[in-house]
PDB file of C-alpha atoms and ligand atoms in Angstrom:
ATOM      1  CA  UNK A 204     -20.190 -70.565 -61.283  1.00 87.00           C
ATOM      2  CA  UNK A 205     -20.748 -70.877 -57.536  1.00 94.00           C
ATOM      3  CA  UNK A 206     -20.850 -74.672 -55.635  1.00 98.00           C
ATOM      4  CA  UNK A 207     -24.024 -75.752 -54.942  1.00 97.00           C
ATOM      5  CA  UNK A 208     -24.263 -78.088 -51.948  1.00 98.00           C
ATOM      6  CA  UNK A 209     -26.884 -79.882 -53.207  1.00 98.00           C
ATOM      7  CA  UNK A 210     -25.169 -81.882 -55.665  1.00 98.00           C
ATOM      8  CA  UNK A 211     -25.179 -85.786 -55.582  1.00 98.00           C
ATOM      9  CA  UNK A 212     -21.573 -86.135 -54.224  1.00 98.00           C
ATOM     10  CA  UNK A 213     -22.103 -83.677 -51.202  1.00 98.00           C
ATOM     11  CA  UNK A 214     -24.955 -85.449 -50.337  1.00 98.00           C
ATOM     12  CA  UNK A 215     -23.058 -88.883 -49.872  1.00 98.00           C
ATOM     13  CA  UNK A 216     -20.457 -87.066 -48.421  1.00 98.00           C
ATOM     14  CA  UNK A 217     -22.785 -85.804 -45.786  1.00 98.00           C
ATOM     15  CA  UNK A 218     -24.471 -89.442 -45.582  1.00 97.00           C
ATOM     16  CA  UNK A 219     -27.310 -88.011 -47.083  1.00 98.00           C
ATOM     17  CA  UNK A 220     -27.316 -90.720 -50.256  1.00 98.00           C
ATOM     18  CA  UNK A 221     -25.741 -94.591 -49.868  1.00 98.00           C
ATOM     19  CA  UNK A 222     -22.399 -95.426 -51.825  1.00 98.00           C
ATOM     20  CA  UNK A 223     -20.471 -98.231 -51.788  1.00 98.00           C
ATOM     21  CA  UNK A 224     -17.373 -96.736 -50.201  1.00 98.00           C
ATOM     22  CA  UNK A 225     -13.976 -98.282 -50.278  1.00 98.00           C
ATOM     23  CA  UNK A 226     -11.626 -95.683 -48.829  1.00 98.00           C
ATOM     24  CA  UNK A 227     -12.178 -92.469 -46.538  1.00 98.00           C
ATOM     25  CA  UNK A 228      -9.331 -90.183 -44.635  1.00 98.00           C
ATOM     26  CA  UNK A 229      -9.656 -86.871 -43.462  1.00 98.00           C
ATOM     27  CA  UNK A 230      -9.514 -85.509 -47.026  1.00 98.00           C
ATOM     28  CA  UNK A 231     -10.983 -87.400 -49.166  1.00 98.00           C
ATOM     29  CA  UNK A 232     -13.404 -90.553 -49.535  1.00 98.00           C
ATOM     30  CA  UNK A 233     -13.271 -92.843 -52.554  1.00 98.00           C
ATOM     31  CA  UNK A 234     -16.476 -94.875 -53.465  1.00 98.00           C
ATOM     32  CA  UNK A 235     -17.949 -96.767 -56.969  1.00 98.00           C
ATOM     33  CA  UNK A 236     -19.344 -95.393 -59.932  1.00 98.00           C
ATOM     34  CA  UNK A 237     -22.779 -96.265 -60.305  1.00 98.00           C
ATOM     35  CA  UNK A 238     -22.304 -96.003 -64.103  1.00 98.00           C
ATOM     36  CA  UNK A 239     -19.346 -97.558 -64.681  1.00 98.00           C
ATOM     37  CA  UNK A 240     -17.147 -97.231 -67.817  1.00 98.00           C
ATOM     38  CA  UNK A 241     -15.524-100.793 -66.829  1.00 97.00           C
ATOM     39  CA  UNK A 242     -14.714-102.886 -64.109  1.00 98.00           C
ATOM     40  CA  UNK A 243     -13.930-101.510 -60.896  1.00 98.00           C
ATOM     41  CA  UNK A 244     -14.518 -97.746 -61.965  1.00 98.00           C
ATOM     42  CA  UNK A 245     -14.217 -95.896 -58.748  1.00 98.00           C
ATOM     43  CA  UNK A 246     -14.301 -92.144 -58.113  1.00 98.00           C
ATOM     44  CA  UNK A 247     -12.071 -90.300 -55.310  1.00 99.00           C
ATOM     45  CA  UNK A 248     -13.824 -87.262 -54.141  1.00 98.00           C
ATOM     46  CA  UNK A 249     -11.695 -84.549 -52.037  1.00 98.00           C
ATOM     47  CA  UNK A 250     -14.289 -83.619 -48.808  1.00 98.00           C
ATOM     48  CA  UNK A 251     -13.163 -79.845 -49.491  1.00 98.00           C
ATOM     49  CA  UNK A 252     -15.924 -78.298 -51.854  1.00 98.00           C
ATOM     50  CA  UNK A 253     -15.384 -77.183 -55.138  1.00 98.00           C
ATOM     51  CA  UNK A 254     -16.794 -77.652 -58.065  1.00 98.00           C
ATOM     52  CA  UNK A 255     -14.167 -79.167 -60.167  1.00 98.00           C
ATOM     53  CA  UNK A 256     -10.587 -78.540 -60.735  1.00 98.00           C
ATOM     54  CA  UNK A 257     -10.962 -74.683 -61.726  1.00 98.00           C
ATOM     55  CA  UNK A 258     -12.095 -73.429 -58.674  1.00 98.00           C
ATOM     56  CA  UNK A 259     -10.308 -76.255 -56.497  1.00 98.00           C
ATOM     57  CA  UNK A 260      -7.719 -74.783 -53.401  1.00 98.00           C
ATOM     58  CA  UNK A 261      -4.806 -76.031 -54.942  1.00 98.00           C
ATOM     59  CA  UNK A 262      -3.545 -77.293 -51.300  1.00 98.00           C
ATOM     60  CA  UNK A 263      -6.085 -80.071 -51.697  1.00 98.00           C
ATOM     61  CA  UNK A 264      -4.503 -81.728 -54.890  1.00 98.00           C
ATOM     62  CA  UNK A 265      -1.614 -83.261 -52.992  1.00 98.00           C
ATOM     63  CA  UNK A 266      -3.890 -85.018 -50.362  1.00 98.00           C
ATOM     64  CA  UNK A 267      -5.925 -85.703 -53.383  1.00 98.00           C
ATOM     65  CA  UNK A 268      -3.605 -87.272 -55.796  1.00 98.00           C
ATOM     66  CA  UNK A 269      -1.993 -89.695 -52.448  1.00 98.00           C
ATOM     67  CA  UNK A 270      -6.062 -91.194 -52.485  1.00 98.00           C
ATOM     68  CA  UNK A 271      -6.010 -91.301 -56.374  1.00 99.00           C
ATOM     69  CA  UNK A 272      -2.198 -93.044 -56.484  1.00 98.00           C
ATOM     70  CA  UNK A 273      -4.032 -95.600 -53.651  1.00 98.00           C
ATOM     71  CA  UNK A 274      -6.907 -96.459 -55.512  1.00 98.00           C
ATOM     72  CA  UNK A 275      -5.056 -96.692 -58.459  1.00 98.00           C
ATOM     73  CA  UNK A 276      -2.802 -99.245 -57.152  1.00 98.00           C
ATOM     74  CA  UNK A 277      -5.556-101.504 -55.093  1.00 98.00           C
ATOM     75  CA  UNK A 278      -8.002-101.488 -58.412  1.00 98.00           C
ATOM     76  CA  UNK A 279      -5.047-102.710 -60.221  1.00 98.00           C
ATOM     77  CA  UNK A 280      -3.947-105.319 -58.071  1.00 98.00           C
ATOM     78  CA  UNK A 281      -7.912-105.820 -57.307  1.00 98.00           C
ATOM     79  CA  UNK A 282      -8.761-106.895 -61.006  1.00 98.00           C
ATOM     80  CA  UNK A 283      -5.356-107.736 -61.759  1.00 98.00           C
ATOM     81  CA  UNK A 284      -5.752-105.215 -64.596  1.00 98.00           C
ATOM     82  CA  UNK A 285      -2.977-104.212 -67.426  1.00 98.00           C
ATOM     83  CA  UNK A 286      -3.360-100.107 -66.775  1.00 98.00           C
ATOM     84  CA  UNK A 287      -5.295 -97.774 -64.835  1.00 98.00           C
ATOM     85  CA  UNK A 288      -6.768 -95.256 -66.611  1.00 98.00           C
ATOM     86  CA  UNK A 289      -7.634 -91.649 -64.546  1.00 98.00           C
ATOM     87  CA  UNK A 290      -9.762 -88.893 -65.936  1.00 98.00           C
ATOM     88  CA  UNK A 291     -11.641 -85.212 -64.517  1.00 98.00           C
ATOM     89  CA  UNK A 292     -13.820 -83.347 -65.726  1.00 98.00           C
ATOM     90  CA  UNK A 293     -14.155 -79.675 -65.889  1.00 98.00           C
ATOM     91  CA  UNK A 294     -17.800 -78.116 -66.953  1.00 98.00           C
ATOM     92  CA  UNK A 295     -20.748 -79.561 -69.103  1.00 97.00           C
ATOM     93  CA  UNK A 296     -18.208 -78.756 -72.367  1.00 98.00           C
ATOM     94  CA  UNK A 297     -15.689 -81.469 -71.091  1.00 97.00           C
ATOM     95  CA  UNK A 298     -18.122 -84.141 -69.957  1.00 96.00           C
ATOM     96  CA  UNK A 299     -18.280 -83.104 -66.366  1.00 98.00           C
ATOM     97  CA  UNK A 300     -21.895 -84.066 -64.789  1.00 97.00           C
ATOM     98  CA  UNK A 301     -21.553 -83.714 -61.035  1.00 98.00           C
ATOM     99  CA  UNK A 302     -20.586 -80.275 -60.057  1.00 98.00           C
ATOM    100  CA  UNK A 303     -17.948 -81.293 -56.893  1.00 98.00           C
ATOM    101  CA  UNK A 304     -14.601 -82.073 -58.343  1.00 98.00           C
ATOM    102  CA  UNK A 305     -13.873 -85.977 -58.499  1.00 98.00           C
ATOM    103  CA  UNK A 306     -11.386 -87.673 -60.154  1.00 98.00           C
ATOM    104  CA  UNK A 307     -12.290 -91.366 -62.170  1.00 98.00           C
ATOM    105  CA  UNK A 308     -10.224 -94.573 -61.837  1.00 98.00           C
ATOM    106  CA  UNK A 309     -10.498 -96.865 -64.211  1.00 98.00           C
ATOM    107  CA  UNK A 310      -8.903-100.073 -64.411  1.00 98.00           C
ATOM    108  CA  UNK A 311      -7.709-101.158 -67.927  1.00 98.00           C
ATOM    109  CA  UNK A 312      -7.585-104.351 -70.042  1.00 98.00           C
ATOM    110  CA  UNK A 313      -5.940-104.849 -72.940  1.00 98.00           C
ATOM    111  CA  UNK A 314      -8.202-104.387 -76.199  1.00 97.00           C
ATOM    112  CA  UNK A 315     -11.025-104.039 -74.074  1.00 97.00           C
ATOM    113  CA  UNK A 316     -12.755-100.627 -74.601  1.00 97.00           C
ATOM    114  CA  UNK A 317     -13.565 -97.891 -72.098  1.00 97.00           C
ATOM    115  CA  UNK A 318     -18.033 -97.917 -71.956  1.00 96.00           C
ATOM    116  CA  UNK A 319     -20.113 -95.141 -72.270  1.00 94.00           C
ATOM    117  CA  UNK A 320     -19.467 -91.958 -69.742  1.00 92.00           C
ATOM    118  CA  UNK A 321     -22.302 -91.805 -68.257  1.00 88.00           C
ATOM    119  CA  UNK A 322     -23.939 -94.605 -69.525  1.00 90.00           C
ATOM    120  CA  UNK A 323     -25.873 -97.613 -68.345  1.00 94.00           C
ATOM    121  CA  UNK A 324     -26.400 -97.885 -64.158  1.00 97.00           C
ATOM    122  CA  UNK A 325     -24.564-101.165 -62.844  1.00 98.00           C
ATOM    123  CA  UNK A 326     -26.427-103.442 -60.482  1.00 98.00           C
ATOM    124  CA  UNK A 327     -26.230-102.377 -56.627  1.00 98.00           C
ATOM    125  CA  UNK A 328     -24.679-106.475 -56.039  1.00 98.00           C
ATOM    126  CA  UNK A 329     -22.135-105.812 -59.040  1.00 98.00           C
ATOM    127  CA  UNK A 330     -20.748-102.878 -57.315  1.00 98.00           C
ATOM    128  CA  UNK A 331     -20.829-104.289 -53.813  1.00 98.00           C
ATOM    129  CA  UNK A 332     -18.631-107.028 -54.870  1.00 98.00           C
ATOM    130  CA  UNK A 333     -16.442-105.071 -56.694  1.00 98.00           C
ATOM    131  CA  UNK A 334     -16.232-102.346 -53.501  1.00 98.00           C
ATOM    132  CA  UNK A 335     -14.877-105.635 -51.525  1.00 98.00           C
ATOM    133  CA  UNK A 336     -12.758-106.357 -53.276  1.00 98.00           C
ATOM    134  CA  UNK A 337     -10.664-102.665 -53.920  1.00 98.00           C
ATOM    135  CA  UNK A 338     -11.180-102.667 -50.358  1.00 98.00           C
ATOM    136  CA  UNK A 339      -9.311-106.455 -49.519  1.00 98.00           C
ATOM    137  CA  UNK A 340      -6.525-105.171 -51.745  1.00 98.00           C
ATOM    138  CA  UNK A 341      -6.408-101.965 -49.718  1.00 98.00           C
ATOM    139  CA  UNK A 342      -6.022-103.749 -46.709  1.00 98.00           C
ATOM    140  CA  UNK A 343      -2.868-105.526 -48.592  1.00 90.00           C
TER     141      UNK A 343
HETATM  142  P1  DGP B 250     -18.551 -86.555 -64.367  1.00 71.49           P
HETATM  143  O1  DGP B 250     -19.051 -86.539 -65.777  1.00 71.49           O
HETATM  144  O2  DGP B 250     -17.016 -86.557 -64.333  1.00 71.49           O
HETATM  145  O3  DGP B 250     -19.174 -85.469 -63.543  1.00 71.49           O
HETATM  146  O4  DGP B 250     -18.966 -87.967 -63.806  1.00 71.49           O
HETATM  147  C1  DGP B 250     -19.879 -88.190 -62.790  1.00 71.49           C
HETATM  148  C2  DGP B 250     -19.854 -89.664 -62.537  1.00 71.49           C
HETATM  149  O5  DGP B 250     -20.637 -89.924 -61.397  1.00 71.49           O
HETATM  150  C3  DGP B 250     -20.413 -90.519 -63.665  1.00 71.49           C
HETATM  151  O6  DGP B 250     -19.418 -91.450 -64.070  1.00 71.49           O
HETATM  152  C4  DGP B 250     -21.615 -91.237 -63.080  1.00 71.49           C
HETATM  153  C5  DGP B 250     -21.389 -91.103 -61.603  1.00 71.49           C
HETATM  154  N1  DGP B 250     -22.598 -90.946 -60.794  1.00 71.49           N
HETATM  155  C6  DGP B 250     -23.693 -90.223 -61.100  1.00 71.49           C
HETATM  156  N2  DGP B 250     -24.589 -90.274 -60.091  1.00 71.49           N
HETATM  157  C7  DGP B 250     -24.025 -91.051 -59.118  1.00 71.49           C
HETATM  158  C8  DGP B 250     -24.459 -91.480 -57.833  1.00 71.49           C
HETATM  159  O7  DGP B 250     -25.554 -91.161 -57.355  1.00 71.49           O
HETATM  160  N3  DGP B 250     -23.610 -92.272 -57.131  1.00 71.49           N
HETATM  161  C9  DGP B 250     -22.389 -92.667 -57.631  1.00 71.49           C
HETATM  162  N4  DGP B 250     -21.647 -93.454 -56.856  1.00 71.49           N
HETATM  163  N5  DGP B 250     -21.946 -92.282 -58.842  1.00 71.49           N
HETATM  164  C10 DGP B 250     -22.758 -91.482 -59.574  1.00 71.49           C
END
């Protein structure tokens, strides 16, 4: 299937819709779930369209992956976490929802369990706070 421009994450990409952004370079912005499956979920979003990683240039995955590895690292450090979890979708049959590839980072507790994909919407305040602080431990 063809990308459609009109999906949610083009549209904050464009600063069309409001996120609460933590991280942008010239290839990729990373900003927070509004649904999140735990603390600190954040998504990292390449600026390149595609719609997932099936149709994806594969000359975006290394700038890609550098964002990912970042986030990774400051939601880690940001929620002092035990693992970081990271998961993409590909197509409805795999749990994919928004059709411009994005990869999910997830800090993880131990014997805490992952929520819902897709599940309840978190409050605007919740995810603010959280945003600051990925972003203080970004800043080191
Ligand atoms: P996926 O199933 O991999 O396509 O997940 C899409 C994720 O995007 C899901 O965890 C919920 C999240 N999401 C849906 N709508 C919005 C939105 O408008 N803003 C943000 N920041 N996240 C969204």
């Amino acid at each position: 299937m063809a990308y459609d421009d009109t999906n949610i994450f083009a549209k904050i990409l464009r600063g069309e819709l409001p996120s609460h952004r933590v991280y942008e370079d010239e290839a990729t912005i990373a900003f927070m779930d509004v649904m999140p499956q735990g603390i600190g979920h954040t998504l990292v979003v390449p600026k390149a369209p595609s719609r997932n990683l099936l149709d994806a240039d594969p000359a975006i995955f290394g700038p890609l992956f550098a964002t990912v590895q970042k986030l990774a690292r400051a939601v880690k450090t940001a929620f002092d976490a035990d693992g970081v979890v990271v998961m993409q979708f590909n197509e409805a049959a795999s749990g994919q929802s928004v059709y411009h590839l994005h990869v999910h980072v997830i800090p993880r507790f131990e014997g805490v369990p992952l929520k819902p994909h897709t599940g309840a919407m978190e409050k605007p305040e919740v995810l603010a706070a959280n945003a600051e602080k990925i972003r203080a431990a970004l800043a080191g």
